[in-house]
Amino acid sequence: MANTADSDEGTQAKDGRSPAKRLVTNVPRLDFITKGGLILGSSYAIIGPPGSGKTVLANQIAFQHVRNGGKALYITLLSESHGRMLENLSQMTFFDPSVIPERLQYLSAYRELEKEGLKGLLELLRKNAQPHGATLLIIDGMDVAKEFARSDLSFKRFLQDLQTFCNILGCTTLLLAPHHEGEIHPENTAVDGIFELSLWLHGPRAVRELIAIKFRGGPSLLGRHEVEISDQGMVIHPRTEVQFAHPAAKGREDRIRMPFGIPRLDDALKGGVLSGSTTLLLGAPGTGKTLLGLRFLLEGARAGQPGVYFGFYETPPRLIEKALGTGMHDFKKYVDEGLIEIQWQPPLEHNMDSLAERLLERIEERKVDRLRLFIDGVSGFRSAAVYPDRLSRFFSALTHQLRMMDVTTLYSDETPLFSPGVEMAQPEAASTVENVILVRYVELRSQLYRLLSIMKMRESAYDSSIREFSISENGITVADTFESAESILTGHARLTSGPGTAPPAKARSALKAPLGSAGKKPRTAKKKTAQKKATTKKAPASASRRSRT
């Protein structure tokens, strides 16, 4: 028996009718888009420009179908030989030559079509499909068949006769045809579903996408979904915000504190961030975001809590070296034991939804509680986005899904290295996360200092004091506060008066100059003395006038 399934696991549909039987394609996530697979006995058009993956998708469905007990008949109307096509497919993991021709049969109908037209093609299908016991019929090259039709009406009649025959046989049909923007295909009105593949350039990057334009008999995920073709065949990546469009309303309620293991920081956080929350580590390059994230994972591992590092820029050996060089001597031990897992994404062209799928699926596979996750950093997802306006919805969906899985997440994101203020690359992210921790540089007396402050923390009290912190071979140390400076968040520290803090007069006047006054010369002491003398000389004259009055 072929691999089929009911749309609602055998239960009645909402309107009382029996749910439609499904042909499960086993193409990664295509069955998710169609909410269970193709409807058995229906006809579908697969259209797209050359190179978009029509032949790969159809053959992948065929091989998976026969592997699950079905039989398929693949008819080509093209001049390309079967040998050349199968040679190209042989590099893919789904290809299995042992099923050819007993379960998967390939036939060329170009000569019959050329001699006898559409009537001869239909007769060839009848002679071969029924004896073969085909439960899946694929016709590759419908544009060629259309050229032999006298009119669009005669072509539609051919399609109706084909559908009638396939319905009697109980056979699902795939019709492949090239498609370019603006073209109209008569078969699109006759089939039960349309899958459009596209191939276009986003800068230097080639982007493949799939759209389920039409799908009769059941719901489907609308919109564009990115596609990858690899040695596994076609892999579809539905948009993350659509996959999790209806998330659970509540997560785990028995929440605990998740500390960093850095005393002053944990004190400011009143014991740590809450489990299941999301924290944004915001700061310029080199301020220590990665080290804070690694320290968060290490502290969890010491408490028996598993952790995942998901990053783009640091290889695993470099990360371990960085941890060992800053006092985290047992970090490698927990990596070797598997309690801390490093998922490094090589610097390639990534698909944003594929990255999210990889992350979430690995978390599901581990089946652990109280997982700590450090995503280093948001810019890796941002650079993989084809549509930048999706980013806010994407991160909202990803963050909420992690929250419902009781994953305590740290994101790192960068601010400009030289900027007078705090500029977020994605300001709307602040409303998505519960906590925001800012780390940055400040210049004082020709030296750079690192500062840390908690900008936001929902559902918890926290200390918002600005604190200086340092990184050394002994680890990360956070001071009680940074009392000697004002206007830290502007990036220009100015000393306050107090014992032991007053710099020399020239430095003091420069530090206390208003922002934006650089380049203006202060009035000299000589000018001030001259003004004072002038005021003194005028005083007697005014006094004599008062006496005369």
CSV table of C-alpha atoms in Angstrom, one decimal, residues 43-47 173-177 185 187-188 191-196 214:
chain,number,residue,atom,x,y,z
A,43,SER,CA,-4.2,16.8,-10.0
A,44,TYR,CA,-1.5,19.4,-9.3
A,45,ALA,CA,0.5,21.7,-11.6
A,46,ILE,CA,4.2,22.3,-10.7
A,47,ILE,CA,5.3,25.4,-12.6
A,173,THR,CA,-1.3,13.5,-11.1
A,174,LEU,CA,1.6,16.0,-11.3
A,175,LEU,CA,1.8,18.2,-14.4
A,176,LEU,CA,5.1,20.0,-14.9
A,177,ALA,CA,5.5,23.1,-17.1
A,185,HIS,CA,-1.6,28.5,-18.3
A,187,GLU,CA,-4.3,24.0,-17.1
A,188,ASN,CA,-4.1,26.1,-14.0
A,191,VAL,CA,-6.1,21.3,-11.8
A,192,ASP,CA,-6.8,21.0,-8.0
A,193,GLY,CA,-3.6,22.7,-6.9
A,194,ILE,CA,-0.7,24.8,-8.1
A,195,PHE,CA,2.8,24.9,-6.8
A,196,GLU,CA,4.9,27.7,-8.2
A,214,LYS,CA,-4.0,27.0,-5.1
